[in-house]
Amino acid sequence: MRFIAAIEYDGTHYHGWQRQKDLSETIQEKVEDALSKVANDATKVTCAGRTDAGVHALEQIIHFDTNVERTERAWIFGTNSNLPHDISLRWIKLVPDDFHARFSAVAREYKYYIYNQPVRSALHRYHTTWYCTPLDEYLMQQAANKLLGKHDFSSFRAKSCQANSPIRTIEFINVSHTGDILCINLKANAFLHHMVRNIAGVLMAIGEGKEPVSWVDDLLKVKSREEGGVTALPNGLHFVRAFYPKGSF
């Protein structure tokens, strides 16, 4: 049987999603260990989008296979009783055997939160990136609009990115604020390694006035990560959800 499940986590104290060969604690390790205890059998999971160290998720989608029969309630409450407080299994469903958390997804959504005040916050330190210089939301949105649609995002991906192609299609990218917090909300068919954090770094530089709005055009044209500016910190990044064809589950 194949199951789909949604995992919520605070990535502050973990070395990202993917299980590591060393002793570093990861989200995948904790989730697989908890599910394995409920199944009384080794259980491996696949996620919709791997996240880096310090990155959070509101609804990370996973799938796993098992021959063990448990009720949905048993899976949820049994798994959560074996998970640390900063990781939670939110829901679970039975899906067809050909469903794949990563390859069946047609789009993914992220949000990047920026605490924009001169004085750092004690309460927001783990879930937003602190930026002490005032940011111009209007300039950031103007720049963001240039990233809409299908582009070569070579200037916005990590040098270590292993994706076969740098071509991605951004459906929307919106910059908004609530109080002292700015939010960059993006949806694309897929994202390259560090793509959202690199976009955030570029938009913040433009919002501060360090670079003009036209810098985005230059970066798309030059196709070089070395010209792409600073990679924004991971703590402001949140994986929101993955999207699947209607009727997938």
mmCIF file of C-alpha atoms in Angstrom:
data_model
loop_
_atom_site.group_PDB
_atom_site.id
_atom_site.type_symbol
_atom_site.label_atom_id
_atom_site.label_comp_id
_atom_site.label_asym_id
_atom_site.label_seq_id
_atom_site.Cartn_x
_atom_site.Cartn_y
_atom_site.Cartn_z
ATOM 1 C CA MET A 1 0.000 0.000 0.000
ATOM 2 C CA ARG A 2 1.153 3.535 -0.701
ATOM 3 C CA PHE A 3 0.292 6.423 1.597
ATOM 4 C CA ILE A 4 0.554 10.179 1.186
ATOM 5 C CA ALA A 5 1.051 12.312 4.291
ATOM 6 C CA ALA A 6 1.638 15.959 5.199
ATOM 7 C CA ILE A 7 4.470 16.907 7.542
ATOM 8 C CA GLU A 8 4.786 20.274 9.317
ATOM 9 C CA TYR A 9 8.139 21.166 10.827
ATOM 10 C CA ASP A 10 10.323 23.850 12.319
ATOM 11 C CA GLY A 11 13.695 23.281 10.663
ATOM 12 C CA THR A 12 15.709 25.446 13.054
ATOM 13 C CA HIS A 13 17.563 22.634 14.796
ATOM 14 C CA TYR A 14 17.957 20.253 11.856
ATOM 15 C CA HIS A 15 20.436 19.817 9.033
ATOM 16 C CA GLY A 16 17.722 19.972 6.409
ATOM 17 C CA TRP A 17 15.251 17.390 5.175
ATOM 18 C CA GLN A 18 17.497 14.729 3.658
ATOM 19 C CA ARG A 19 18.984 11.976 5.813
ATOM 20 C CA GLN A 20 22.766 12.402 6.162
ATOM 21 C CA LYS A 21 25.508 9.794 6.207
ATOM 22 C CA ASP A 22 27.011 11.363 9.328
ATOM 23 C CA LEU A 23 25.270 11.808 12.675
ATOM 24 C CA SER A 24 23.557 15.090 11.756
ATOM 25 C CA GLU A 25 19.881 15.174 12.729
ATOM 26 C CA THR A 26 17.477 15.611 9.803
ATOM 27 C CA ILE A 27 13.716 15.783 9.300
ATOM 28 C CA GLN A 28 13.668 12.677 7.107
ATOM 29 C CA GLU A 29 15.499 10.664 9.747
ATOM 30 C CA LYS A 30 13.017 11.639 12.472
ATOM 31 C CA VAL A 31 9.960 10.967 10.278
ATOM 32 C CA GLU A 32 11.209 7.594 9.032
ATOM 33 C CA ASP A 33 12.139 6.467 12.532
ATOM 34 C CA ALA A 34 8.717 7.456 13.901
ATOM 35 C CA LEU A 35 6.788 5.768 11.075
ATOM 36 C CA SER A 36 8.938 2.656 11.439
ATOM 37 C CA LYS A 37 7.960 2.351 15.089
ATOM 38 C CA VAL A 38 4.265 2.489 14.218
ATOM 39 C CA ALA A 39 4.678 0.001 11.362
ATOM 40 C CA ASN A 40 7.076 -2.163 13.366
ATOM 41 C CA ASP A 41 9.059 -2.308 10.134
ATOM 42 C CA ALA A 42 11.671 -0.133 8.408
ATOM 43 C CA THR A 43 9.840 2.634 6.503
ATOM 44 C CA LYS A 44 11.396 4.930 3.904
ATOM 45 C CA VAL A 45 9.770 8.172 2.756
ATOM 46 C CA THR A 46 10.033 10.417 -0.300
ATOM 47 C CA CYS A 47 9.193 14.129 -0.112
ATOM 48 C CA ALA A 48 7.865 16.705 -2.567
ATOM 49 C CA GLY A 49 10.737 19.146 -2.084
ATOM 50 C CA ARG A 50 13.871 18.732 0.001
ATOM 51 C CA THR A 51 14.589 21.690 2.269
ATOM 52 C CA ASP A 52 17.933 22.980 3.536
ATOM 53 C CA ALA A 53 19.118 23.348 7.117
ATOM 54 C CA GLY A 54 17.041 25.886 9.019
ATOM 55 C CA VAL A 55 14.158 25.916 6.508
ATOM 56 C CA HIS A 56 10.600 25.239 7.664
ATOM 57 C CA ALA A 57 7.526 23.574 6.151
ATOM 58 C CA LEU A 58 3.811 24.120 6.620
ATOM 59 C CA GLU A 59 2.780 21.113 4.538
ATOM 60 C CA GLN A 60 5.638 19.026 3.225
ATOM 61 C CA ILE A 61 4.161 16.137 1.252
ATOM 62 C CA ILE A 62 5.647 12.658 1.562
ATOM 63 C CA HIS A 63 4.753 9.175 0.377
ATOM 64 C CA PHE A 64 5.750 5.786 1.730
ATOM 65 C CA ASP A 65 4.972 2.132 1.055
ATOM 66 C CA THR A 66 3.998 -0.446 3.633
ATOM 67 C CA ASN A 67 2.309 -3.840 3.959
ATOM 68 C CA VAL A 68 1.188 -2.994 7.471
ATOM 69 C CA GLU A 69 -2.479 -2.143 8.059
ATOM 70 C CA ARG A 70 -3.146 0.717 10.460
ATOM 71 C CA THR A 71 -6.029 3.169 10.713
ATOM 72 C CA GLU A 72 -5.377 6.775 9.733
ATOM 73 C CA ARG A 73 -5.777 7.732 13.378
ATOM 74 C CA ALA A 74 -3.175 5.148 14.412
ATOM 75 C CA TRP A 75 -0.703 6.414 11.837
ATOM 76 C CA ILE A 76 -1.169 10.047 12.861
ATOM 77 C CA PHE A 77 -1.200 9.765 16.639
ATOM 78 C CA GLY A 78 1.263 6.886 16.771
ATOM 79 C CA THR A 79 3.770 8.701 14.579
ATOM 80 C CA ASN A 80 3.397 12.016 16.408
ATOM 81 C CA SER A 81 3.947 10.335 19.760
ATOM 82 C CA ASN A 82 7.359 9.291 18.435
ATOM 83 C CA LEU A 83 8.267 12.614 16.817
ATOM 84 C CA PRO A 84 10.000 15.571 18.526
ATOM 85 C CA HIS A 85 7.835 18.587 19.335
ATOM 86 C CA ASP A 86 9.017 20.566 16.296
ATOM 87 C CA ILE A 87 7.825 17.992 13.726
ATOM 88 C CA SER A 88 4.192 16.927 13.259
ATOM 89 C CA LEU A 89 2.362 14.569 10.926
ATOM 90 C CA ARG A 90 -0.831 16.489 10.051
ATOM 91 C CA TRP A 91 -2.807 14.074 7.858
ATOM 92 C CA ILE A 92 -2.443 10.836 5.903
ATOM 93 C CA LYS A 93 -4.326 9.137 3.040
ATOM 94 C CA LEU A 94 -4.130 5.978 0.955
ATOM 95 C CA VAL A 95 -3.141 6.706 -2.679
ATOM 96 C CA PRO A 96 -2.687 4.738 -5.916
ATOM 97 C CA ASP A 97 0.640 2.925 -6.290
ATOM 98 C CA ASP A 98 1.759 5.221 -9.122
ATOM 99 C CA PHE A 99 1.514 8.384 -7.026
ATOM 100 C CA HIS A 100 4.887 10.021 -6.302
ATOM 101 C CA ALA A 101 5.304 12.896 -3.846
ATOM 102 C CA ARG A 102 8.018 14.521 -5.961
ATOM 103 C CA PHE A 103 7.420 13.502 -9.576
ATOM 104 C CA SER A 104 3.612 13.738 -9.488
ATOM 105 C CA ALA A 105 3.772 17.341 -8.258
ATOM 106 C CA VAL A 106 3.002 19.978 -10.882
ATOM 107 C CA ALA A 107 3.925 23.033 -8.779
ATOM 108 C CA ARG A 108 5.290 24.121 -5.428
ATOM 109 C CA GLU A 109 4.792 27.203 -3.283
ATOM 110 C CA TYR A 110 7.167 28.930 -0.871
ATOM 111 C CA LYS A 111 7.040 31.989 1.354
ATOM 112 C CA TYR A 112 10.037 34.000 2.506
ATOM 113 C CA TYR A 113 9.494 36.192 5.575
ATOM 114 C CA ILE A 114 11.603 39.264 6.385
ATOM 115 C CA TYR A 115 11.481 41.115 9.700
ATOM 116 C CA ASN A 116 12.206 44.666 8.538
ATOM 117 C CA GLN A 117 13.049 46.767 11.562
ATOM 118 C CA PRO A 118 16.218 48.523 12.827
ATOM 119 C CA VAL A 119 16.186 46.475 16.044
ATOM 120 C CA ARG A 120 16.290 42.666 15.906
ATOM 121 C CA SER A 121 13.385 40.653 17.267
ATOM 122 C CA ALA A 122 13.727 38.030 19.981
ATOM 123 C CA LEU A 123 10.442 36.304 19.053
ATOM 124 C CA HIS A 124 10.821 36.222 15.255
ATOM 125 C CA ARG A 125 14.478 35.189 15.095
ATOM 126 C CA TYR A 126 13.912 31.581 13.966
ATOM 127 C CA HIS A 127 11.112 32.105 11.439
ATOM 128 C CA THR A 128 11.998 35.358 9.703
ATOM 129 C CA THR A 129 15.181 36.912 8.353
ATOM 130 C CA TRP A 130 16.061 40.178 10.055
ATOM 131 C CA TYR A 131 16.831 43.059 7.682
ATOM 132 C CA CYS A 132 17.603 46.275 9.541
ATOM 133 C CA THR A 133 17.579 48.667 6.553
ATOM 134 C CA PRO A 134 14.163 49.874 5.284
ATOM 135 C CA LEU A 135 12.959 47.965 2.215
ATOM 136 C CA ASP A 136 10.826 49.476 -0.541
ATOM 137 C CA GLU A 137 8.045 46.963 -1.147
ATOM 138 C CA TYR A 138 7.023 48.652 -4.410
ATOM 139 C CA LEU A 139 10.521 48.364 -5.937
ATOM 140 C CA MET A 140 10.753 44.729 -4.816
ATOM 141 C CA GLN A 141 7.451 43.926 -6.537
ATOM 142 C CA GLN A 142 8.546 45.686 -9.730
ATOM 143 C CA ALA A 143 11.678 43.560 -9.771
ATOM 144 C CA ALA A 144 9.762 40.387 -8.896
ATOM 145 C CA ASN A 145 7.423 40.894 -11.842
ATOM 146 C CA LYS A 146 10.380 40.487 -14.195
ATOM 147 C CA LEU A 147 10.819 36.903 -12.954
ATOM 148 C CA LEU A 148 7.306 35.802 -13.910
ATOM 149 C CA GLY A 149 6.990 33.168 -16.597
ATOM 150 C CA LYS A 150 9.552 30.796 -18.102
ATOM 151 C CA HIS A 151 13.235 31.733 -17.727
ATOM 152 C CA ASP A 152 16.735 30.355 -17.412
ATOM 153 C CA PHE A 153 17.409 30.846 -13.683
ATOM 154 C CA SER A 154 21.130 30.002 -13.764
ATOM 155 C CA SER A 155 21.925 33.233 -11.891
ATOM 156 C CA PHE A 156 19.561 32.185 -9.128
ATOM 157 C CA ARG A 157 20.683 28.643 -8.394
ATOM 158 C CA ALA A 158 23.428 27.327 -6.158
ATOM 159 C CA LYS A 159 26.698 26.295 -7.766
ATOM 160 C CA SER A 160 26.123 22.835 -6.296
ATOM 161 C CA CYS A 161 22.656 22.531 -7.877
ATOM 162 C CA GLN A 162 22.315 19.156 -9.606
ATOM 163 C CA ALA A 163 19.184 19.899 -11.659
ATOM 164 C CA ASN A 164 19.499 18.865 -15.305
ATOM 165 C CA SER A 165 18.037 22.155 -16.535
ATOM 166 C CA PRO A 166 17.975 25.703 -15.101
ATOM 167 C CA ILE A 167 14.684 26.426 -16.888
ATOM 168 C CA ARG A 168 11.776 27.028 -14.523
ATOM 169 C CA THR A 169 8.373 28.718 -14.801
ATOM 170 C CA ILE A 170 7.194 31.058 -12.030
ATOM 171 C CA GLU A 171 3.398 31.342 -11.881
ATOM 172 C CA PHE A 172 3.269 34.147 -9.337
ATOM 173 C CA ILE A 173 5.594 36.104 -7.065
ATOM 174 C CA ASN A 174 4.008 38.605 -4.707
ATOM 175 C CA VAL A 175 5.633 40.956 -2.201
ATOM 176 C CA SER A 176 3.413 42.115 0.672
ATOM 177 C CA HIS A 177 3.716 43.168 4.295
ATOM 178 C CA THR A 178 1.863 42.767 7.551
ATOM 179 C CA GLY A 179 3.153 45.093 10.241
ATOM 180 C CA ASP A 180 6.925 44.813 10.387
ATOM 181 C CA ILE A 181 7.100 41.607 8.334
ATOM 182 C CA LEU A 182 7.504 41.468 4.555
ATOM 183 C CA CYS A 183 6.539 38.299 2.717
ATOM 184 C CA ILE A 184 7.762 37.117 -0.682
ATOM 185 C CA ASN A 185 5.274 34.486 -1.882
ATOM 186 C CA LEU A 186 6.255 32.371 -4.909
ATOM 187 C CA LYS A 187 4.729 29.521 -6.892
ATOM 188 C CA ALA A 188 6.527 27.709 -9.710
ATOM 189 C CA ASN A 189 6.466 24.368 -11.476
ATOM 190 C CA ALA A 190 9.686 23.539 -9.608
ATOM 191 C CA PHE A 191 12.576 25.308 -7.889
ATOM 192 C CA LEU A 192 16.339 25.017 -8.230
ATOM 193 C CA HIS A 193 18.650 24.596 -5.236
ATOM 194 C CA HIS A 194 18.703 27.906 -3.285
ATOM 195 C CA MET A 195 16.526 29.527 -5.964
ATOM 196 C CA VAL A 196 14.046 31.131 -3.546
ATOM 197 C CA ARG A 197 16.772 32.330 -1.174
ATOM 198 C CA ASN A 198 18.749 33.804 -4.073
ATOM 199 C CA ILE A 199 15.643 35.563 -5.401
ATOM 200 C CA ALA A 200 15.000 36.928 -1.915
ATOM 201 C CA GLY A 201 18.593 38.182 -1.699
ATOM 202 C CA VAL A 202 18.251 40.004 -5.019
ATOM 203 C CA LEU A 203 14.889 41.533 -4.125
ATOM 204 C CA MET A 204 16.156 42.761 -0.749
ATOM 205 C CA ALA A 205 19.190 44.402 -2.378
ATOM 206 C CA ILE A 206 16.844 46.176 -4.792
ATOM 207 C CA GLY A 207 14.411 47.077 -2.025
ATOM 208 C CA GLU A 208 17.246 48.678 -0.051
ATOM 209 C CA GLY A 209 18.365 50.662 -3.073
ATOM 210 C CA LYS A 210 21.717 48.926 -3.530
ATOM 211 C CA GLU A 211 20.735 47.815 -7.030
ATOM 212 C CA PRO A 212 18.224 49.071 -9.631
ATOM 213 C CA VAL A 213 15.105 47.158 -10.656
ATOM 214 C CA SER A 214 16.787 46.490 -14.009
ATOM 215 C CA TRP A 215 19.373 44.306 -12.217
ATOM 216 C CA VAL A 216 16.940 41.402 -12.558
ATOM 217 C CA ASP A 217 17.049 41.747 -16.347
ATOM 218 C CA ASP A 218 20.847 41.705 -16.233
ATOM 219 C CA LEU A 219 20.913 38.567 -14.091
ATOM 220 C CA LEU A 220 18.499 36.682 -16.318
ATOM 221 C CA LYS A 221 20.636 37.608 -19.293
ATOM 222 C CA VAL A 222 24.074 36.843 -17.851
ATOM 223 C CA LYS A 223 23.085 33.373 -16.507
ATOM 224 C CA SER A 224 25.848 33.302 -13.908
ATOM 225 C CA ARG A 225 25.497 32.608 -10.192
ATOM 226 C CA GLU A 226 28.673 34.631 -9.556
ATOM 227 C CA GLU A 227 26.748 37.761 -10.559
ATOM 228 C CA GLY A 228 23.662 36.884 -8.529
ATOM 229 C CA GLY A 229 24.337 38.555 -5.203
ATOM 230 C CA VAL A 230 23.887 37.275 -1.665
ATOM 231 C CA THR A 231 21.977 34.098 -0.798
ATOM 232 C CA ALA A 232 19.397 35.062 1.837
ATOM 233 C CA LEU A 233 19.492 33.244 5.179
ATOM 234 C CA PRO A 234 17.447 30.025 5.506
ATOM 235 C CA ASN A 235 15.393 30.894 8.598
ATOM 236 C CA GLY A 236 12.940 33.085 6.676
ATOM 237 C CA LEU A 237 12.075 30.345 4.174
ATOM 238 C CA HIS A 238 8.912 28.235 4.475
ATOM 239 C CA PHE A 239 7.813 25.437 2.153
ATOM 240 C CA VAL A 240 4.057 26.068 1.911
ATOM 241 C CA ARG A 241 2.649 23.242 -0.194
ATOM 242 C CA ALA A 242 2.952 21.115 -3.318
ATOM 243 C CA PHE A 243 0.255 20.941 -5.990
ATOM 244 C CA TYR A 244 -0.930 17.782 -7.762
ATOM 245 C CA PRO A 245 -3.295 16.992 -10.649
ATOM 246 C CA LYS A 246 -6.925 16.871 -9.622
ATOM 247 C CA GLY A 247 -7.941 13.423 -8.462
ATOM 248 C CA SER A 248 -4.416 12.328 -7.487
ATOM 249 C CA PHE A 249 -5.629 11.599 -3.932
#
